[in-house]
Amino acid sequence: MTLPDSPLSSSVPSSPATDEALPGLSLSRSDLDRRSDRRGGVSLLDELWADPATRVLPVVDGRAPLDEGQVDGGMQRPRLALRPPREEDAAGLRVYLGDDRAGVAHVAVVPVEALAPGAEADPAWAGLRDVGAVLGDRDAGLLTQAVAVTEWHLRHPRCPRCGTATEPVQAGWSRRCPVDGSEHHPRTDPAVIMAVLDDADRVLLGHNPRWPDRRYSTLAGFVEPGESLEAAVRREVAEEAGVTVGHVTYLGSQPWPFPASLMLGFLAHAVDPTIRVDADEITDARWFSREELADAAGTGAVLLPPRVSIARRLVEHWFGGELTDAVEAWR
């Protein structure tokens, strides 16, 4: 499938953005009412399977099928291939996702054959890294929610107290231990991600050794227990790049279900811009002016994060517009 191109600009903006919130983050979009009030019904999923209007989204290994696309505001874009319920779906994992504006229920299903470790999706199916930035609001929200919850189920099949295999309840939104009766809920791991600026209004980008050469992105890290978000920003920047951060401004958040992160985006201002990388998580870090980054991205000297990520949005928020990629291959 050919995906729509994004409008690009290689010119340096004259009035770059600073501390305004980030609107329309790719994986934060949704057009579905989650209807958590319906989850407690014991027979909800059975009732939905008796209704041919129910829409089912198959999910395997974080990927889902697509149809041939639709015209949306003049743009040809992919959309999820939803279908009616099937009898064999009841043997798999089912999660009620919510209702659309017309009141139609949507349910994610992991087929029973895909519940085994190492199961792989059809190569023609797509994941959030592939199409998350170009799906419509409804489908972006559906797939993000479906991947996050089903991956939690697959990674947490046993009771953390006694080790017994647990059973899905609450229409797929929790698991209950049949031995001790304890109930366990999907986890979300908060992580801060930040565009760090110096007094010259340059942005700090770092390279992780697990990435291909030339790939640079914003710094990020998980929030520790008992730690505020602002403190996590300052700690992570100091740990990874040795840079001291002062003022911190929150810009927005985006789910990142790989497997369970919630990325909390910030703009941070360096007090001491001296770089001392930790040589573990970050092996190189650089300050970039807008002119330097536009040139490096345009020639391929620097590979930027993908457009679906909040990292890319933070960089372009600082830049003041979209950046041209010579190569866009981060998946």
Coordinates of C-alpha atoms in Angstrom, one line a residue:
M1 CA 0.0 0.0 0.0
T2 CA 1.2 3.5 -0.9
L3 CA 0.8 5.8 2.1
P4 CA 0.1 9.5 1.7
D5 CA 3.1 11.8 1.7
S6 CA 3.3 14.4 4.4
P7 CA 3.9 18.0 3.4
L8 CA 7.5 18.8 4.0
S9 CA 9.5 22.0 4.3
S10 CA 13.3 22.3 4.2
S11 CA 13.3 26.0 5.0
V12 CA 14.1 27.3 8.5
P13 CA 11.0 28.9 10.1
S14 CA 11.3 32.5 11.1
S15 CA 9.0 32.1 14.1
P16 CA 9.6 28.7 15.6
A17 CA 7.2 27.3 18.3
T18 CA 8.3 27.3 21.9
D19 CA 6.1 26.3 24.8
E20 CA 2.6 25.8 23.2
A21 CA 1.0 22.4 23.7
L22 CA 1.4 19.7 21.1
P23 CA -2.0 19.1 19.3
G24 CA -3.1 16.0 17.5
L25 CA -0.3 13.6 18.5
S26 CA -0.7 10.5 16.3
L27 CA -1.4 7.9 18.9
S28 CA -3.3 10.2 21.2
R29 CA -6.2 10.5 18.7
S30 CA -9.4 8.7 19.2
D31 CA -13.0 8.9 18.0
L32 CA -14.4 6.1 20.2
D33 CA -16.3 6.2 23.6
R34 CA -14.6 3.6 25.7
R35 CA -17.8 3.0 27.7
S36 CA -16.1 1.6 30.8
D37 CA -19.6 1.4 32.3
R38 CA -20.4 -1.5 30.1
R39 CA -17.4 -3.7 31.0
G40 CA -18.9 -5.1 34.2
G41 CA -21.6 -7.0 32.4
V42 CA -21.0 -10.7 32.7
S43 CA -22.5 -11.5 29.3
L44 CA -21.5 -8.3 27.4
L45 CA -19.1 -10.1 24.9
D46 CA -21.6 -12.9 24.3
E47 CA -24.3 -10.2 23.6
L48 CA -22.0 -8.4 21.2
W49 CA -21.2 -11.7 19.4
A50 CA -24.9 -12.2 18.8
D51 CA -25.1 -8.8 17.1
P52 CA -23.9 -8.7 13.5
A53 CA -23.4 -5.0 13.7
T54 CA -20.5 -5.4 16.2
R55 CA -17.2 -4.6 14.6
V56 CA -14.2 -6.9 15.3
L57 CA -10.5 -5.9 14.9
P58 CA -8.2 -8.9 14.7
V59 CA -4.8 -8.3 16.3
V60 CA -1.7 -10.5 16.1
D61 CA 1.7 -9.5 17.4
G62 CA 0.7 -5.8 17.5
R63 CA -0.5 -5.8 13.9
A64 CA -3.9 -5.6 12.2
P65 CA -5.3 -6.1 8.7
L66 CA -6.0 -3.1 6.5
D67 CA -8.5 -2.6 3.6
E68 CA -7.7 -0.6 0.5
G69 CA -8.2 2.7 2.1
Q70 CA -10.6 5.5 2.0
V71 CA -10.9 9.1 0.9
D72 CA -10.8 11.3 4.0
G73 CA -10.8 15.1 3.4
G74 CA -9.4 14.5 -0.1
M75 CA -6.6 12.3 1.2
Q76 CA -6.2 8.6 0.4
R77 CA -5.4 6.9 3.7
P78 CA -5.3 3.4 5.0
R79 CA -8.0 2.2 7.3
L80 CA -8.5 -0.9 9.5
A81 CA -10.3 -3.9 8.1
L82 CA -13.1 -4.4 10.6
R83 CA -15.4 -7.4 10.3
P84 CA -18.5 -8.9 12.0
P85 CA -18.0 -11.4 14.9
R86 CA -17.2 -15.1 14.1
E87 CA -18.0 -18.1 16.2
E88 CA -14.4 -19.1 16.4
D89 CA -13.5 -15.7 17.9
A90 CA -14.9 -16.9 21.3
A91 CA -11.9 -19.3 21.7
G92 CA -9.4 -16.4 21.5
L93 CA -8.8 -13.3 23.6
R94 CA -11.5 -10.7 23.3
V95 CA -11.4 -7.1 24.6
Y96 CA -14.3 -4.6 24.3
L97 CA -12.8 -1.3 23.1
G98 CA -15.9 0.9 23.2
D99 CA -18.7 2.3 20.9
D100 CA -18.5 4.7 18.0
R101 CA -20.7 7.7 17.6
A102 CA -23.4 5.6 16.0
G103 CA -23.4 3.3 19.0
V104 CA -21.7 0.4 17.2
A105 CA -19.5 -1.7 19.6
H106 CA -15.9 -2.5 18.6
V107 CA -13.9 -5.4 20.0
A108 CA -10.3 -6.5 19.6
V109 CA -9.7 -10.2 19.1
V110 CA -6.5 -12.2 19.3
P111 CA -7.2 -15.5 17.5
V112 CA -6.7 -18.6 19.6
E113 CA -3.8 -19.8 17.3
A114 CA -2.1 -16.4 17.9
L115 CA -2.1 -16.8 21.7
A116 CA 0.9 -19.2 21.5
P117 CA 4.4 -17.6 22.1
G118 CA 6.1 -16.4 18.9
A119 CA 2.9 -16.1 16.9
E120 CA 3.4 -13.8 13.9
A121 CA 0.9 -11.7 11.9
D122 CA 0.2 -12.0 8.2
P123 CA 3.0 -10.0 6.5
A124 CA 0.4 -7.8 4.8
W125 CA -0.9 -6.6 8.2
A126 CA 0.4 -3.3 9.6
G127 CA 1.4 -2.0 13.0
L128 CA 1.3 1.4 14.6
R129 CA 4.9 2.2 13.5
D130 CA 3.8 1.6 9.9
V131 CA 0.5 3.4 9.8
G132 CA -0.2 5.1 13.1
A133 CA 0.6 8.6 11.8
V134 CA -1.7 8.3 8.8
L135 CA -4.7 6.4 10.1
G136 CA -7.9 8.4 10.8
D137 CA -8.7 9.4 14.4
R138 CA -11.0 6.4 15.0
D139 CA -8.6 3.8 13.6
A140 CA -5.6 5.3 15.3
G141 CA -7.4 5.1 18.6
L142 CA -8.7 1.6 18.0
L143 CA -5.3 0.1 17.1
T144 CA -3.4 1.9 19.9
Q145 CA -5.9 0.7 22.5
A146 CA -6.1 -2.8 21.1
V147 CA -2.4 -3.3 20.9
A148 CA -1.8 -1.9 24.4
V149 CA -4.4 -4.1 26.1
T150 CA -3.8 -7.3 24.2
E151 CA -0.1 -7.1 24.6
W152 CA -0.6 -6.8 28.4
H153 CA -2.7 -9.9 28.4
L154 CA -0.1 -11.9 26.5
R155 CA 2.7 -10.7 28.8
H156 CA 0.9 -11.2 32.1
P157 CA -1.0 -14.5 31.9
R158 CA -0.4 -15.6 35.5
C159 CA -1.2 -14.3 39.0
P160 CA 1.8 -12.4 40.5
R161 CA 0.8 -13.7 43.9
C162 CA 0.6 -17.4 43.4
G163 CA 1.5 -18.1 39.8
T164 CA -1.8 -19.5 38.8
A165 CA -3.0 -18.9 35.2
T166 CA -5.5 -16.0 35.4
E167 CA -8.7 -15.5 33.4
P168 CA -9.9 -12.4 31.5
V169 CA -12.8 -10.6 33.1
Q170 CA -14.4 -7.1 32.8
A171 CA -14.8 -7.6 29.0
G172 CA -11.0 -8.0 28.7
W173 CA -10.0 -5.1 31.0
S174 CA -8.6 -7.2 33.9
R175 CA -7.6 -10.7 34.8
R176 CA -8.8 -12.6 37.8
C177 CA -7.0 -15.4 39.7
P178 CA -9.3 -18.4 40.2
V179 CA -7.3 -19.5 43.2
D180 CA -7.0 -16.4 45.4
G181 CA -9.6 -14.2 43.7
S182 CA -7.2 -11.3 43.2
E183 CA -7.8 -9.1 40.2
H184 CA -5.1 -7.5 38.1
H185 CA -5.3 -4.6 35.7
P186 CA -3.4 -3.4 32.7
R187 CA -0.2 -1.5 33.5
T188 CA 1.0 1.7 32.1
D189 CA 4.6 2.8 32.5
P190 CA 5.1 6.6 32.5
A191 CA 8.1 7.9 30.7
V192 CA 9.3 11.4 30.2
I193 CA 10.7 12.6 26.8
M194 CA 12.1 16.0 26.3
A195 CA 13.3 18.6 23.8
V196 CA 16.2 20.2 25.7
L197 CA 17.2 23.7 24.6
D198 CA 20.2 25.9 25.4
D199 CA 20.5 29.6 25.6
A200 CA 21.3 29.8 21.9
D201 CA 17.9 28.0 21.3
R202 CA 19.7 24.9 20.0
V203 CA 18.1 21.4 20.6
L204 CA 19.9 18.5 22.2
L205 CA 19.7 15.2 20.4
G206 CA 21.4 11.9 21.4
H207 CA 22.3 8.6 19.8
N208 CA 21.6 5.2 21.5
P209 CA 24.0 2.4 20.7
R210 CA 21.2 0.1 19.8
W211 CA 20.1 2.4 16.9
P212 CA 21.7 2.4 13.4
D213 CA 24.5 4.9 12.8
R214 CA 23.4 8.5 12.3
R215 CA 20.1 8.1 14.2
Y216 CA 19.5 10.9 16.7
S217 CA 16.5 11.6 18.9
T218 CA 15.3 13.5 22.0
L219 CA 16.3 12.1 25.4
A220 CA 13.8 10.0 27.3
G221 CA 13.5 7.7 30.3
F222 CA 11.1 6.1 32.8
V223 CA 9.7 7.8 35.8
E224 CA 11.0 6.2 39.1
P225 CA 8.7 5.5 42.0
G226 CA 8.1 8.5 44.2
E227 CA 9.4 10.9 41.6
S228 CA 7.7 13.9 40.0
L229 CA 7.7 14.2 36.2
E230 CA 9.8 17.4 36.3
A231 CA 12.4 15.7 38.5
A232 CA 12.5 12.7 36.1
V233 CA 13.2 15.1 33.2
R234 CA 16.1 16.7 35.1
R235 CA 17.5 13.3 36.3
E236 CA 17.3 11.6 32.9
V237 CA 19.0 14.5 31.0
A238 CA 21.8 14.6 33.7
E239 CA 22.3 10.8 33.6
E240 CA 22.3 10.4 29.9
A241 CA 24.0 13.6 28.6
G242 CA 25.5 15.3 31.7
V243 CA 23.5 18.4 31.0
T244 CA 21.9 20.4 33.9
V245 CA 18.3 21.3 33.3
G246 CA 16.3 24.1 35.0
H247 CA 12.9 25.2 33.8
V248 CA 10.6 22.4 32.5
T249 CA 7.3 22.8 30.6
Y250 CA 4.8 20.1 29.9
L251 CA 3.7 19.9 26.2
G252 CA 1.5 16.8 25.8
S253 CA 1.4 13.0 26.1
Q254 CA 1.1 10.0 23.8
P255 CA 0.6 6.3 24.4
W256 CA 3.5 4.1 23.1
P257 CA 2.3 0.5 23.6
F258 CA 5.7 -1.1 23.0
P259 CA 4.8 -2.7 25.3
A260 CA 3.2 -0.3 27.8
S261 CA 4.6 3.2 27.9
L262 CA 2.9 6.6 28.2
M263 CA 5.2 9.2 26.8
L264 CA 5.0 12.5 28.6
G265 CA 6.5 15.3 26.5
F266 CA 8.4 18.3 27.9
L267 CA 10.3 21.3 26.8
A268 CA 13.4 21.7 29.1
H269 CA 15.9 24.5 29.3
A270 CA 19.6 23.8 30.1
V271 CA 21.3 25.7 32.8
D272 CA 24.7 24.2 32.0
P273 CA 25.0 22.9 28.4
T274 CA 28.2 21.0 28.9
I275 CA 27.7 17.5 27.4
R276 CA 29.1 14.4 29.2
V277 CA 27.4 11.3 27.8
D278 CA 27.0 8.2 30.0
A279 CA 28.4 6.0 27.1
D280 CA 25.7 3.4 28.0
E281 CA 22.3 4.6 26.9
I282 CA 23.7 7.5 25.0
T283 CA 27.0 7.2 23.2
D284 CA 26.9 10.6 21.5
A285 CA 24.9 13.8 22.0
R286 CA 25.0 17.1 20.1
W287 CA 23.5 20.5 20.1
F288 CA 21.8 21.4 16.8
S289 CA 20.7 24.8 15.5
R290 CA 17.7 24.8 13.2
E291 CA 19.9 25.4 10.2
E292 CA 22.3 22.5 11.2
L293 CA 19.5 20.1 11.8
A294 CA 17.6 21.0 8.6
D295 CA 20.7 20.4 6.6
A296 CA 21.7 17.2 8.3
A297 CA 18.2 15.7 8.0
G298 CA 17.9 16.8 4.4
T299 CA 21.2 15.2 3.4
G300 CA 20.8 12.0 5.5
A301 CA 23.7 12.9 7.8
V302 CA 21.2 12.6 10.6
L303 CA 18.2 10.2 10.7
L304 CA 15.3 11.6 12.6
P305 CA 12.7 9.7 14.7
P306 CA 9.5 8.6 12.8
R307 CA 6.6 10.9 12.3
V308 CA 4.3 8.7 14.5
S309 CA 6.5 9.4 17.5
I310 CA 6.2 12.2 20.0
A311 CA 10.0 12.6 19.7
R312 CA 9.5 13.7 16.1
R313 CA 6.7 16.1 17.2
L314 CA 8.9 17.6 19.9
V315 CA 11.8 18.2 17.4
E316 CA 9.5 19.8 14.8
H317 CA 7.7 21.8 17.6
W318 CA 11.0 23.4 18.4
F319 CA 11.9 23.7 14.7
G320 CA 8.7 25.5 14.0
G321 CA 7.6 23.2 11.1
E322 CA 8.1 19.9 9.4
L323 CA 11.6 18.7 8.6
T324 CA 12.5 17.0 5.3
D325 CA 14.0 13.5 5.6
A326 CA 16.5 12.2 3.1
V327 CA 15.8 8.8 4.7
E328 CA 12.9 7.8 6.9
A329 CA 13.4 4.2 8.0
W330 CA 12.8 4.1 11.7
R331 CA 10.4 1.3 12.5

